[in-house]
Rosetta silent file (secondary structure, phi, psi, omega in degrees, C-alpha in Angstrom):
SEQUENCE: MNLIFLGAPGSGKGTQAEIIERELKLCKLSTGDMLRAAVKAGTEVGKRAEAVMQAGGLVSDDIVIGIIADKITQPECKNGFILDGFPRTIGQAEALDEMLEKNSMKINKVIELAVDEKILVERISGRFSCAKCGAGYHDKFKKPKRDGHCDVCDGTEFARRKDDNAETVTERLKAYNNQTAPLKPYYEKKGKLVQVDAMQEIDKVTEVLEKLIKN
SCORE:     score description
SCORE:     0.000 S_00000001
   1 L     0.000  130.917  159.899   -0.058    0.379    0.042 S_00000001
   2 E  -138.248  127.707 -175.420    1.425    3.014   -1.186 S_00000001
   3 E  -124.789  157.769  160.678    0.015    6.725    0.039 S_00000001
   4 E  -123.625  158.682 -176.213    0.425   10.056    0.344 S_00000001
   5 E  -130.918   94.595  150.024   -0.849   12.525    3.239 S_00000001
   6 E  -111.330 -175.506 -148.796   -1.845   15.551    2.499 S_00000001
   7 L  -175.405  118.920  141.362   -2.549   18.560    4.615 S_00000001
   8 L     2.159  143.831  162.208   -2.279   22.226    6.015 S_00000001
   9 L   -71.511  134.270  170.561    0.538   23.188    8.022 S_00000001
  10 L   103.286  -21.441  172.571   -0.817   22.008   11.418 S_00000001
  11 L   -37.153  -35.148 -169.562   -3.288   19.350   10.269 S_00000001
  12 L   117.661    1.997 -169.055   -1.545   16.584   11.765 S_00000001
  13 H   -65.387  -10.751 -143.945   -0.206   14.625    8.741 S_00000001
  14 H   -97.075  -80.833 -163.087    3.219   14.519   10.185 S_00000001
  15 H   -53.499  -21.049 -169.523    2.259   13.013   13.446 S_00000001
  16 H  -108.434  -31.484  163.858   -0.535   10.073   12.025 S_00000001
  17 H   -28.359  -67.454  169.717    2.223    9.680    8.969 S_00000001
  18 H   -36.352  -59.517  174.413    4.306    8.415   12.482 S_00000001
  19 H   -77.755  -28.816  174.607    1.595    6.245   13.753 S_00000001
  20 H   -70.379   -9.762  176.280    0.696    4.796   10.737 S_00000001
  21 H   -81.961  -26.207 -148.874    3.954    3.645   10.026 S_00000001
  22 H   -86.132  -32.501 -114.141    4.411    2.050   13.626 S_00000001
  23 H  -119.753  -54.972 -142.260    0.558    0.516   13.749 S_00000001
  24 H  -110.030  -24.531  168.086    0.782   -0.690    9.637 S_00000001
  25 L    78.537   38.014  169.853    4.146   -1.230    9.660 S_00000001
  26 L   -70.129  172.424  174.461    4.471    0.936    6.565 S_00000001
  27 L  -125.731  113.900  149.359    7.695    3.028    5.421 S_00000001
  28 E   -46.525  118.455  172.836    7.389    7.148    6.431 S_00000001
  29 E  -124.322  111.959 -173.698    8.926    8.980    3.861 S_00000001
  30 L  -119.486  130.649 -161.943    9.553   12.722    4.579 S_00000001
  31 H   -86.240  -11.479  164.613   11.837   14.312    1.939 S_00000001
  32 H  -101.801   -0.075  109.831   13.969   16.537    4.352 S_00000001
  33 H     0.985  -89.167 -155.958   14.396   13.071    6.097 S_00000001
  34 H   -77.197  -38.178 -169.543   15.643   11.460    3.475 S_00000001
  35 H   -50.838  -64.830 -158.832   17.750   14.025    1.515 S_00000001
  36 H   -47.195  -40.230 -161.436   19.923   14.375    5.215 S_00000001
  37 H   -86.326  -24.506  177.708   20.345   10.234    5.272 S_00000001
  38 H   -70.759  -61.738 -179.018   20.895   10.358    1.428 S_00000001
  39 H   -45.395  -28.096 -155.229   23.863   12.863    1.959 S_00000001
  40 H   -93.381  -79.264 -140.824   25.152   11.020    5.311 S_00000001
  41 H   -88.903  -10.143  164.201   25.372    7.428    3.427 S_00000001
  42 L    63.036   53.230  163.582   27.176    9.273    0.261 S_00000001
  43 L   -83.821  176.596 -168.507   24.828    7.724   -2.349 S_00000001
  44 H   -77.570  -40.416  141.654   25.247    8.723   -5.784 S_00000001
  45 H   -24.278  -46.696 -163.412   22.162   10.959   -5.459 S_00000001
  46 H   -89.409  -16.685  167.318   22.722   12.188   -1.907 S_00000001
  47 H   -74.313  -42.444 -173.254   25.930   13.492   -3.330 S_00000001
  48 H   -77.573  -11.000  164.690   24.678   15.749   -6.453 S_00000001
  49 H   -89.293   -7.473  171.149   22.428   17.054   -3.285 S_00000001
  50 H   -67.026  -46.472 -174.917   25.349   17.861   -1.213 S_00000001
  51 H   -58.823  -56.509  176.569   26.420   19.878   -4.013 S_00000001
  52 H   -63.604  -37.095 -163.534   23.635   21.617   -4.557 S_00000001
  53 H   -83.931  -45.344  173.240   22.787   22.596   -0.672 S_00000001
  54 H   -19.915  -65.423 -175.112   26.778   23.681   -0.511 S_00000001
  55 L   -79.976   30.634  171.282   26.325   26.240   -3.218 S_00000001
  56 L    70.282    4.141  177.511   23.311   27.647   -1.635 S_00000001
  57 L   -90.039  176.023  178.931   20.896   26.265   -3.977 S_00000001
  58 L   -78.574  142.630  143.456   17.042   24.614   -3.880 S_00000001
  59 L   -67.219  124.021 -177.943   17.565   20.688   -4.360 S_00000001
  60 L   -79.568 -177.095 -164.778   15.654   20.220   -7.564 S_00000001
  61 H   -93.122  -12.331 -163.777   12.566   17.951   -7.965 S_00000001
  62 H   -88.755  -41.826 -155.805   14.713   15.303  -10.792 S_00000001
  63 H   -80.410  -69.647 -165.408   17.382   14.522   -7.024 S_00000001
  64 H   -29.334  -61.618  174.897   14.274   14.289   -4.843 S_00000001
  65 H   -54.405  -11.347  163.264   12.723   12.028   -7.152 S_00000001
  66 H   -72.593  -43.917 -166.405   16.160   10.113   -7.121 S_00000001
  67 H   -83.125  -46.718  152.333   16.247    9.915   -3.622 S_00000001
  68 H   -49.888  -44.159  165.678   12.704    8.466   -3.201 S_00000001
  69 H   -28.344  -69.507 -158.857   13.536    6.063   -6.165 S_00000001
  70 H   -64.528  -37.579 -179.588   16.053    4.669   -4.243 S_00000001
  71 H   -46.898  -43.658 -163.066   14.313    4.516   -0.787 S_00000001
  72 H   -66.503    8.708 -177.359   11.029    2.912   -1.790 S_00000001
  73 L  -114.103   28.246  175.255   13.047    0.123   -2.982 S_00000001
  74 L  -121.651  164.625 -147.754   14.950   -1.054    0.411 S_00000001
  75 H   -56.346  -15.925  172.901   13.646   -3.762    2.537 S_00000001
  76 H   -62.504  -34.822 -177.363   11.960   -1.181    5.144 S_00000001
  77 H  -100.822   31.102  179.447    9.617   -0.350    2.653 S_00000001
  78 L   -65.344  -35.580 -172.466    8.578   -3.671    1.410 S_00000001
  79 L   -91.352    9.586  176.051    4.667   -3.565    3.017 S_00000001
  80 L   121.429  178.742 -162.356    4.461    0.176    1.282 S_00000001
  81 E  -144.185  126.830 -165.902    5.196    3.580    1.696 S_00000001
  82 E  -116.920  116.452  169.460    3.610    6.737    3.198 S_00000001
  83 E  -102.882  136.883 -165.814    4.720   10.316    1.588 S_00000001
  84 L  -117.969   83.952 -173.358    4.634   13.210    4.085 S_00000001
  85 L   112.093   33.408 -174.455    5.389   16.469    2.309 S_00000001
  86 L   162.638  125.208   -2.183    5.943   15.720   -1.142 S_00000001
  87 L   -72.652  159.749  174.275    4.787   16.431   -3.839 S_00000001
  88 L   -87.934  -55.052 -158.155    3.696   20.389   -3.131 S_00000001
  89 L  -103.125  154.285  154.007    3.411   20.814   -6.858 S_00000001
  90 L   -34.672  -47.164  146.231    1.588   19.136  -10.071 S_00000001
  91 H   -33.943  -54.282 -176.770    5.148   18.838  -11.544 S_00000001
  92 H   -98.116   35.488  167.161    6.347   16.797   -8.873 S_00000001
  93 H  -111.111  -76.138  178.856    3.208   14.830   -8.963 S_00000001
  94 H   -40.276  -50.828 -172.196    3.346   14.122  -12.517 S_00000001
  95 H   -72.114  -29.678 -161.809    7.267   13.095  -12.026 S_00000001
  96 H   -73.801  -46.351  167.314    6.768   10.972   -9.060 S_00000001
  97 H   -36.030  -46.159  172.628    3.781    9.134  -11.301 S_00000001
  98 H   -60.113  -52.071 -175.191    6.279    8.771  -13.791 S_00000001
  99 H   -66.954  -45.700  172.044    9.220    7.150  -11.802 S_00000001
 100 H   -45.271  -52.633 -172.176    6.726    4.644  -10.087 S_00000001
 101 H   -50.423  -64.741  165.763    5.364    3.724  -13.295 S_00000001
 102 H   -31.827  -41.136 -124.593    9.076    2.902  -14.568 S_00000001
 103 H  -130.888  -14.878  160.518    9.342    1.182  -11.383 S_00000001
 104 L    76.620   44.385  148.951    5.978   -1.222  -11.792 S_00000001
 105 L  -140.486 -173.254  176.764    4.345    0.680   -8.992 S_00000001
 106 L  -152.518  179.408  166.631    1.731    3.455   -7.937 S_00000001
 107 L   -89.796  131.195  174.301   -0.027    5.360   -5.540 S_00000001
 108 L   -82.477  -55.027 -170.952   -2.947    3.262   -4.124 S_00000001
 109 E  -136.830  134.345  158.460   -4.552    6.384   -2.161 S_00000001
 110 E  -104.485  119.237 -177.785   -4.106   10.457   -1.458 S_00000001
 111 E  -111.139  151.200  179.736   -5.504   10.885    1.835 S_00000001
 112 E  -130.526  121.395 -175.148   -6.099   14.125    2.329 S_00000001
 113 L   -64.435   36.713 -153.575   -6.113   15.694    6.339 S_00000001
 114 L   -55.407  133.026 -179.983   -8.976   18.443    5.885 S_00000001
 115 L  -136.458 -161.717 -154.422   -9.450   20.951    8.616 S_00000001
 116 L  -112.388   93.248  177.936  -11.177   24.209    9.381 S_00000001
 117 H   -55.159  -58.367  160.767   -8.479   26.630    8.676 S_00000001
 118 H   -73.217    6.189 -170.118   -9.867   28.977   11.189 S_00000001
 119 H   -94.784  -46.060 -175.626  -10.531   26.946   14.029 S_00000001
 120 H   -66.010   -0.999 -178.753   -6.172   25.728   12.909 S_00000001
 121 H  -104.336  -43.977  168.730   -5.005   29.111   13.157 S_00000001
 122 H   -57.507  -54.901  179.045   -6.479   29.519   16.603 S_00000001
 123 H   -52.991  -49.398  168.361   -5.266   26.168   17.675 S_00000001
 124 H   -55.002  -57.459  150.188   -1.990   27.111   16.472 S_00000001
 125 L   -37.021  -27.119 -175.008   -1.668   30.734   17.769 S_00000001
 126 L  -125.901   37.085  179.044   -2.333   29.782   21.388 S_00000001
 127 E   -80.526  153.508  164.347    0.392   26.945   21.706 S_00000001
 128 E   170.443  137.348  161.100    3.129   27.201   24.226 S_00000001
 129 E   -55.362  140.921  144.070    4.981   24.925   26.222 S_00000001
 130 L   -71.594  102.891  174.382    6.992   23.968   29.569 S_00000001
 131 L   -54.213  -31.337 -171.562   10.430   25.237   29.318 S_00000001
 132 L   -92.374  -49.932  173.050   11.683   22.715   31.445 S_00000001
 133 L  -116.535   39.850  170.139    9.931   19.484   30.264 S_00000001
 134 L    44.704   27.729  177.814    7.990   20.319   27.187 S_00000001
 135 L   -73.611  148.738 -172.228    4.736   19.377   28.141 S_00000001
 136 E  -115.410  150.852 -167.264    2.114   21.491   25.753 S_00000001
 137 E  -142.627  147.894 -169.444   -0.348   23.748   26.387 S_00000001
 138 E  -128.999  166.212  174.963   -2.844   25.914   24.734 S_00000001
 139 L   -64.567  -49.782 -121.971   -4.437   29.541   25.779 S_00000001
 140 L  -117.714  -49.303 -171.964   -7.823   28.852   25.188 S_00000001
 141 L   -96.615   -8.098  162.122   -7.971   24.749   25.138 S_00000001
 142 L  -148.582   98.670  165.653   -5.587   23.253   27.677 S_00000001
 143 L   -85.442  131.582  158.334   -4.652   25.883   30.158 S_00000001
 144 L   -49.064  155.745 -178.746   -2.538   24.352   33.043 S_00000001
 145 L   -64.796  -55.865 -174.232   -4.629   23.431   36.092 S_00000001
 146 L   -90.496  130.675 -177.203   -2.602   25.946   38.070 S_00000001
 147 L   -76.160  118.587  166.749   -2.244   29.242   36.511 S_00000001
 148 L   106.777  -24.001 -165.656    1.656   29.691   35.957 S_00000001
 149 L  -121.140  138.005  179.151    2.860   25.781   36.835 S_00000001
 150 L   -54.587  140.681  174.899    3.452   23.154   34.642 S_00000001
 151 L   -66.404  -32.841 -151.762    0.975   20.012   35.494 S_00000001
 152 L  -123.912    5.074  169.593    3.332   17.333   35.154 S_00000001
 153 L  -141.648   -1.221 -148.435    6.878   18.956   36.596 S_00000001
 154 L    25.507   50.899 -170.021    5.549   21.790   38.021 S_00000001
 155 L   -87.833  152.745  173.060    8.261   24.408   36.513 S_00000001
 156 L   -99.173   -2.607  179.273    7.077   27.938   35.979 S_00000001
 157 L  -101.689  136.013 -177.310    8.644   28.795   33.078 S_00000001
 158 L  -142.053  151.720 -173.862    6.985   28.716   29.481 S_00000001
 159 L  -112.066  153.172 -172.839    7.869   29.094   25.886 S_00000001
 160 L  -133.249  102.236 -162.136    6.031   29.781   22.490 S_00000001
 161 L   -60.594  136.144  167.539    7.702   28.961   19.487 S_00000001
 162 L   -33.697  -36.473 -172.665    8.248   32.046   17.216 S_00000001
 163 L   -86.898  -17.568  178.736    6.342   30.756   14.087 S_00000001
 164 L   -69.041   66.924  178.014    3.449   29.964   16.370 S_00000001
 165 L  -146.693  166.883  168.449    1.404   33.223   15.685 S_00000001
 166 H   -53.371  -52.734  169.747   -1.418   34.281   13.701 S_00000001
 167 H   -28.340  -67.948 -158.933    0.472   35.900   11.044 S_00000001
 168 H   -72.322  -46.310 -172.628    2.921   33.319   10.122 S_00000001
 169 H   -55.589  -52.283 -177.879    0.190   30.520   10.175 S_00000001
 170 H   -37.940  -65.750  177.028   -2.332   32.605    7.794 S_00000001
 171 H   -23.144  -59.959 -179.995    1.083   33.086    5.728 S_00000001
 172 H   -85.257   -4.828  158.795    1.655   29.300    5.514 S_00000001
 173 H   -52.348  -57.014  165.448   -1.981   28.664    4.931 S_00000001
 174 H   -55.768  -46.899  175.080   -1.958   30.750    2.101 S_00000001
 175 H   -71.935  -52.103  164.428    1.627   29.464    0.466 S_00000001
 176 H   -44.583  -58.025  171.731   -0.197   25.724    0.983 S_00000001
 177 H   -41.562  -72.103  165.306   -3.401   26.986   -0.991 S_00000001
 178 H   -55.343  -21.312 -168.941   -1.554   28.452   -3.818 S_00000001
 179 H   -93.487  -67.284  177.117    1.036   25.776   -4.160 S_00000001
 180 L   -88.936  -27.608  179.697   -0.255   22.513   -2.912 S_00000001
 181 L   -39.615  -49.771  174.181   -3.942   22.591   -3.235 S_00000001
 182 L   -49.920  -24.391  169.826   -3.950   22.422   -6.711 S_00000001
 183 H   -52.629  -32.526 -177.807   -2.994   18.496   -6.026 S_00000001
 184 H   -64.464  -54.154  178.565   -6.473   17.617   -4.767 S_00000001
 185 H   -59.736  -41.627  179.582   -8.174   18.059   -8.172 S_00000001
 186 H   -55.976  -25.508 -160.361   -5.024   16.396   -9.798 S_00000001
 187 H   -89.014  -41.418 -175.172   -5.348   13.307   -7.824 S_00000001
 188 H   -33.093  -33.987 -162.044   -9.631   13.553   -7.615 S_00000001
 189 L   -89.382    4.957 -167.059   -9.355   12.964  -11.500 S_00000001
 190 L  -109.243  -11.489  171.673   -7.445    9.940  -10.925 S_00000001
 191 L   100.484    3.997 -154.197   -9.844    8.337   -8.646 S_00000001
 192 L  -126.019  -72.487 -150.487   -7.329    8.364   -5.681 S_00000001
 193 L   -50.794  137.051 -171.780   -8.124   11.328   -3.412 S_00000001
 194 L  -102.187  163.791  148.047   -9.686   10.487   -0.004 S_00000001
 195 L  -132.723  116.256  166.060  -10.955   12.952    2.705 S_00000001
 196 L  -110.371  155.931 -168.455  -10.772   12.665    6.322 S_00000001
 197 L   -98.599  110.341  170.825  -11.839   15.264    9.070 S_00000001
 198 L   -96.780   28.814 -176.403   -8.450   16.072   10.929 S_00000001
 199 L   -91.785  -30.354 -134.174  -10.500   18.482   13.672 S_00000001
 200 L   -76.813 -174.741  168.019  -11.563   14.954   15.414 S_00000001
 201 L   -58.250  162.390  169.220   -9.226   14.062   18.589 S_00000001
 202 H   -51.784  -76.976 -175.639   -5.696   12.285   17.266 S_00000001
 203 H   -45.271  -17.158 -171.865   -7.155    9.000   18.246 S_00000001
 204 H  -103.359  -27.187  163.874  -10.211    9.136   16.503 S_00000001
 205 H   -55.186  -33.744 -173.721   -8.258   10.391   13.101 S_00000001
 206 H  -100.328   -0.601 -177.423   -5.814    7.393   13.363 S_00000001
 207 H   -87.172  -86.952 -178.494   -9.177    5.063   13.898 S_00000001
 208 H   -31.931  -56.581 -156.075  -10.738    6.482   10.649 S_00000001
 209 H   -86.228  -16.278  159.482   -7.635    6.683    8.797 S_00000001
 210 H   -43.634  -37.380 -179.831   -6.452    2.673    9.697 S_00000001
 211 H   -81.205  -20.786 -166.610   -9.767    1.403    8.696 S_00000001
 212 H   -84.813  -45.725 -165.975   -9.554    3.502    5.207 S_00000001
 213 H   -80.790  -32.443 -171.575   -6.055    2.327    4.190 S_00000001
 214 H   -76.831  -22.979 -174.607   -6.740   -1.892    5.511 S_00000001
 215 L   -60.183    0.000    0.000  -10.441   -1.559    3.628 S_00000001
């Protein structure tokens, strides 16, 4: 079973991909992780990627496709894979299809983790965590039981990620909608697109995904 997870920033696709990888013994493929691993391993494609990055350039689509082609032949991907964060454009999707066809493979399903963007902005922009143990909280949805004290370690210092603010999240969503959202009709025409409500609890989303994939 070969899958693509689509979803806006904050939709939980990375979290769900990790859970499904563990539960269903699939291989989670994140392009960033694969690039770093290929460079470290010194593969032919990894050397090409390293040369581009050292020159300050952006790694081309054909290099990324080459790294994916190398990875999906590895033993850990024998049961199938989940692509998380790729493809991002129609051109990448077409190149991916072409590469898979050459290897007598295909994408079985493209699963979109659908979100309400207004609620998503509120969710992300309100996040903060304990600076000591990392326990997560939210201004509205999950406040510490005792104001100013972490529920887990009783720490009194908290931190927020610089990009966890409404302006940054809104810009990331705009970029996603402009660049990646056109993939939905592309895969819909192929009869591969399935939508899952990602605004549910994490466990519920996982349950829906597992049923969908197993069926």
